[in-house]
Amino acid sequence: MKKETILELLERRKFKDLKEKLESMHPVDIVEMLEDFGTRQAILIFRLLAKEEAAEVFTDMNSDMREDLINALTDSELEEVMGEMYVDDTVDVLEEMPANVVDRLLMATDEDTRKKINVLLQYPEDSAGSIMNVDYVSLRREMTVADAILKIRQVGINKETIYTCYVTEKRKLIGAVDVKDLLTAGESWLIEEIMDENVLLATTLDDQEDVAKTIKKYGLVAIPIIDHENCLVGIVTYDDAMLVLQDEATEDISIMAGVSPNEDSYFGTSVLQHAKHRSLWLMLLMLSATVTGELLGHYEKAMAAMPVLITFIPMLMGTGGNCGSQSSTLIIRGLAVGEIQFKDIFRVIFKEVRVALAVSFLLAVVNGIRIYIMYDQDIMLSAAIGITMMAVVVIAKSVGCTLPLVAKKLGLDPAIMAAPLISTILDTCTILVYFNIVTTIFHLRS
Amino acid sequence: MKKETILELLERRKFKDLKEKLESMHPVDIVEMLEDFGTRQAILIFRLLAKEEAAEVFTDMNSDMREDLINALTDSELEEVMGEMYVDDTVDVLEEMPANVVDRLLMATDEDTRKKINVLLQYPEDSAGSIMNVDYVSLRREMTVADAILKIRQVGINKETIYTCYVTEKRKLIGAVDVKDLLTAGESWLIEEIMDENVLLATTLDDQEDVAKTIKKYGLVAIPIIDHENCLVGIVTYDDAMLVLQDEATEDISIMAGVSPNEDSYFGTSVLQHAKHRSLWLMLLMLSATVTGELLGHYEKAMAAMPVLITFIPMLMGTGGNCGSQSSTLIIRGLAVGEIQFKDIFRVIFKEVRVALAVSFLLAVVNGIRIYIMYDQDIMLSAAIGITMMAVVVIAKSVGCTLPLVAKKLGLDPAIMAAPLISTILDTCTILVYFNIVTTIFHLRS
């Protein structure tokens, strides 16, 4: 148990041993450990970390702990940490802190970094510019491979990634060289001989999710980011892309459950914030469901004449909702990973209708047999519920697959067309279809 | 429109221009284009690709197209493509092909590769061994930095990634050296001086999802994989990790919508397969919903005595289901990204109950006012529905947050405890709670 060992060393004030232990730990693991410790202990341990490690730990920790730490550190300690941080990480930290803390942090950074920070702070949230790294290695076309390696040696030690170097001319991006190519090429070759001129790139204002998807699609280590004048201004690396994709998946999943997306963690969000993020949809869906209720009230006489009809309502509404959600979820995910596009709408509907016919036939038969056995071999009742079931499933799957595609086309987030909304819409359809079919078959007055 | 240009060049038989155009395209884009073309055209274009590009395109294309292509290529053409492919990609291809095609492919690979393939084919599906890459650069501790760079030059050209090199002694992993460190260290330094001995690693039998999560958590480019004798046998790279994480998210989302997970794409799955993947849950949920229906039938007399009660059923069942799904979804996702663990169960329940009280109070008030206005200022009815609403929401959120945690503890996939199952369970609770409250308040006989 590493955590216990660390605590013991801390209590016994064996700082030298403690320092050694911490050096062998990964910053990510140190952060996880500190989150379990008290503030006083966390600060003591933080002070024992080597400069570079301290900066990484500082970057990774949650914002509450970071604020406590900033309040505890002296100006010169803070300056040291900030000096080791990457500019893009500093910007991320600043965006989460209250104004008075931001002032203190900015005081602790040097003039040059402050300028870079200000540029980055101007990019819109969720843009490539807001997550890009401004540290990268740039080469010139007339350099030899040996020159290039020398340049990497000199400057590369502070760059977050050097796996791909970029070739620029008057700050414009003209090519890229993989470190692999540098190492496997002859020393006297020119960069322009080995550089790849077909460079995949993105611009500062591109959506971070699109940039992350490009990185994933092409298996890139990093993608260069250019500004509106086509000048190279930064790179987005694969590790940032992984986090963006995970956050986007979490956001989609939240919306699909009728929860407004939230960038904080589950425990990091207060009860009132949670309530706020969930109330809007609940309210909307609750009021929509009253329509279904009123409609149901409208068929009061039919139900009074044939009370058994009531018992099939939960099953029909449930099956309709589930069928619709299955379809909408598959389409929403297909849109998110780029496998389905709006132009596929007719292919999708044709496929879903056939799936619906197959599925509903099976459900209707199983259910028909159940009703036949349980309700005194009433074949008419079996048939009526079976026909309703098939109609409900076909409608549910058609609506379920169409709405996300339409939302996408209208520029809305397809994820809103998930289970909660689809079920509520389909509940009304189910009641309408059901009572229209049974009142006709059994000659009931509605 | 690149696609049109390509087709035109193909029709005019301008093969030289076509070849040039293709050389400037990324293999991923070529695959996307070929998917839109007919088989005959796709084969013609494939034959024009440079060897290495052809291997990448072959790896990325879908299995139907690949089978067509294999049937069209001569043995020597096939041999050439297979010779350029990475062993792990070859294995992926083999796993998807019918037996007769596999035989032909194996005939087209050399003895040495065939041995490697056989080893990889033995690892269980979804294990790190099944996705690892067996090509990597290994160094020895007594090498100098210059030796190491020389070795990378000699062998690295064929390795999928050389960003991290591994140091081995009698095939056991003893350290790792980042290419960045090689480039920034002095040429005469020894590898053992710059290698990192705290190497994060995984074993061949580890779950691929856990390995991918480790890569993401620590921002690694690659992670070394060791076998049961602690010998280094391969690496898993970040790009494979990204695909694994995306597939796992898709799998979770499918299960959460009551669809059995499926490795094929939406359009790549036949109608009958789709129907099969969706029927199981629908059947189960349909039969469970009959319980709710029977229960509802049980309160027939209460509804006959006070028909207005029927109209609130869709709203109460809908709100209960939505509240439960919100909670279960947030917990399922929190478990998936490692933010919530089983040990947090009481913290989670305490939080959800407070959220439920806040949310339900709001919903009860809004709904109470609506009922008061719409139903002749019937304050008792407003109160009865309000009390039911609060009870339903608190139960829904408690059940919704608890079940995924319990599933996790029992070794089940928490994603099964999502909207469809939770809603069905809660429907029964809602009906019970509702009729118990209203029969008491209005002195009805059930």
mmCIF file of N, CA, C and O in Angstrom, chain A residues 2-18 37-38 40-42 44-45 48:
data_model
loop_
_atom_site.group_PDB
_atom_site.id
_atom_site.type_symbol
_atom_site.label_atom_id
_atom_site.label_comp_id
_atom_site.label_asym_id
_atom_site.label_seq_id
_atom_site.Cartn_x
_atom_site.Cartn_y
_atom_site.Cartn_z
ATOM 1 N N LYS A 2 1.099 1.800 -1.165
ATOM 2 C CA LYS A 2 1.982 2.950 -1.316
ATOM 3 C C LYS A 2 1.512 4.140 -0.480
ATOM 4 O O LYS A 2 2.303 4.828 0.135
ATOM 5 N N LYS A 3 0.180 4.362 -0.489
ATOM 6 C CA LYS A 3 -0.389 5.525 0.186
ATOM 7 C C LYS A 3 -0.025 5.518 1.677
ATOM 8 O O LYS A 3 0.364 6.545 2.224
ATOM 9 N N GLU A 4 -0.151 4.341 2.298
ATOM 10 C CA GLU A 4 0.144 4.238 3.728
ATOM 11 C C GLU A 4 1.635 4.515 3.989
ATOM 12 O O GLU A 4 1.990 5.194 4.938
ATOM 13 N N THR A 5 2.480 3.946 3.114
ATOM 14 C CA THR A 5 3.927 4.162 3.248
ATOM 15 C C THR A 5 4.243 5.650 3.197
ATOM 16 O O THR A 5 5.014 6.170 4.015
ATOM 17 N N ILE A 6 3.638 6.332 2.246
ATOM 18 C CA ILE A 6 3.891 7.772 2.078
ATOM 19 C C ILE A 6 3.468 8.530 3.338
ATOM 20 O O ILE A 6 4.208 9.360 3.863
ATOM 21 N N LEU A 7 2.272 8.208 3.848
ATOM 22 C CA LEU A 7 1.762 8.888 5.036
ATOM 23 C C LEU A 7 2.687 8.659 6.237
ATOM 24 O O LEU A 7 2.944 9.571 7.019
ATOM 25 N N GLU A 8 3.171 7.416 6.341
ATOM 26 C CA GLU A 8 4.039 7.081 7.472
ATOM 27 C C GLU A 8 5.334 7.875 7.392
ATOM 28 O O GLU A 8 5.789 8.461 8.380
ATOM 29 N N LEU A 9 5.912 7.895 6.185
ATOM 30 C CA LEU A 9 7.166 8.648 5.994
ATOM 31 C C LEU A 9 6.946 10.119 6.324
ATOM 32 O O LEU A 9 7.803 10.773 6.913
ATOM 33 N N LEU A 10 5.777 10.636 5.955
ATOM 34 C CA LEU A 10 5.467 12.042 6.195
ATOM 35 C C LEU A 10 5.375 12.312 7.691
ATOM 36 O O LEU A 10 5.926 13.289 8.203
ATOM 37 N N GLU A 11 4.696 11.403 8.400
ATOM 38 C CA GLU A 11 4.525 11.608 9.842
ATOM 39 C C GLU A 11 5.846 11.488 10.587
ATOM 40 O O GLU A 11 6.101 12.218 11.541
ATOM 41 N N ARG A 12 6.677 10.574 10.119
ATOM 42 C CA ARG A 12 7.977 10.401 10.768
ATOM 43 C C ARG A 12 8.991 11.445 10.286
ATOM 44 O O ARG A 12 10.164 11.383 10.635
ATOM 45 N N ARG A 13 8.541 12.323 9.404
ATOM 46 C CA ARG A 13 9.372 13.400 8.852
ATOM 47 C C ARG A 13 10.612 12.857 8.143
ATOM 48 O O ARG A 13 11.669 13.487 8.154
ATOM 49 N N LYS A 14 10.480 11.684 7.502
ATOM 50 C CA LYS A 14 11.609 11.136 6.737
ATOM 51 C C LYS A 14 11.550 11.717 5.327
ATOM 52 O O LYS A 14 11.249 11.017 4.354
ATOM 53 N N PHE A 15 11.851 12.993 5.210
ATOM 54 C CA PHE A 15 11.642 13.684 3.932
ATOM 55 C C PHE A 15 12.523 13.173 2.804
ATOM 56 O O PHE A 15 12.138 13.194 1.650
ATOM 57 N N LYS A 16 13.725 12.711 3.155
ATOM 58 C CA LYS A 16 14.629 12.243 2.093
ATOM 59 C C LYS A 16 14.066 10.964 1.440
ATOM 60 O O LYS A 16 13.998 10.863 0.218
ATOM 61 N N ASP A 17 13.666 10.030 2.277
ATOM 62 C CA ASP A 17 13.067 8.788 1.758
ATOM 63 C C ASP A 17 11.793 9.091 0.977
ATOM 64 O O ASP A 17 11.524 8.511 -0.076
ATOM 65 N N LEU A 18 11.036 10.032 1.519
ATOM 66 C CA LEU A 18 9.769 10.407 0.904
ATOM 67 C C LEU A 18 10.008 10.952 -0.507
ATOM 68 O O LEU A 18 9.336 10.583 -1.471
ATOM 69 N N PHE A 37 -5.726 12.705 0.430
ATOM 70 C CA PHE A 37 -5.086 13.291 1.616
ATOM 71 C C PHE A 37 -5.776 14.580 2.047
ATOM 72 O O PHE A 37 -6.538 15.167 1.285
ATOM 73 N N GLY A 38 -5.482 15.029 3.256
ATOM 74 C CA GLY A 38 -5.951 16.336 3.702
ATOM 75 C C GLY A 38 -5.141 17.442 3.029
ATOM 76 O O GLY A 38 -4.067 17.180 2.480
ATOM 77 N N ARG A 40 -3.450 19.953 4.248
ATOM 78 C CA ARG A 40 -2.147 20.235 4.849
ATOM 79 C C ARG A 40 -1.105 19.212 4.385
ATOM 80 O O ARG A 40 0.001 19.561 3.980
ATOM 81 N N GLN A 41 -1.509 17.947 4.406
ATOM 82 C CA GLN A 41 -0.602 16.889 3.953
ATOM 83 C C GLN A 41 -0.267 17.043 2.475
ATOM 84 O O GLN A 41 0.891 16.904 2.064
ATOM 85 N N ALA A 42 -1.291 17.361 1.674
ATOM 86 C CA ALA A 42 -1.089 17.496 0.232
ATOM 87 C C ALA A 42 -0.068 18.592 -0.062
ATOM 88 O O ALA A 42 0.815 18.439 -0.910
ATOM 89 N N LEU A 44 2.294 19.750 1.955
ATOM 90 C CA LEU A 44 3.618 19.289 2.392
ATOM 91 C C LEU A 44 4.263 18.413 1.323
ATOM 92 O O LEU A 44 5.431 18.587 0.969
ATOM 93 N N ILE A 45 3.478 17.484 0.808
ATOM 94 C CA ILE A 45 4.014 16.568 -0.203
ATOM 95 C C ILE A 45 4.334 17.306 -1.493
ATOM 96 O O ILE A 45 5.379 17.089 -2.104
ATOM 97 N N LEU A 48 7.666 18.795 -1.724
ATOM 98 C CA LEU A 48 8.804 17.876 -1.827
ATOM 99 C C LEU A 48 9.064 17.432 -3.269
ATOM 100 O O LEU A 48 10.083 16.804 -3.560
#
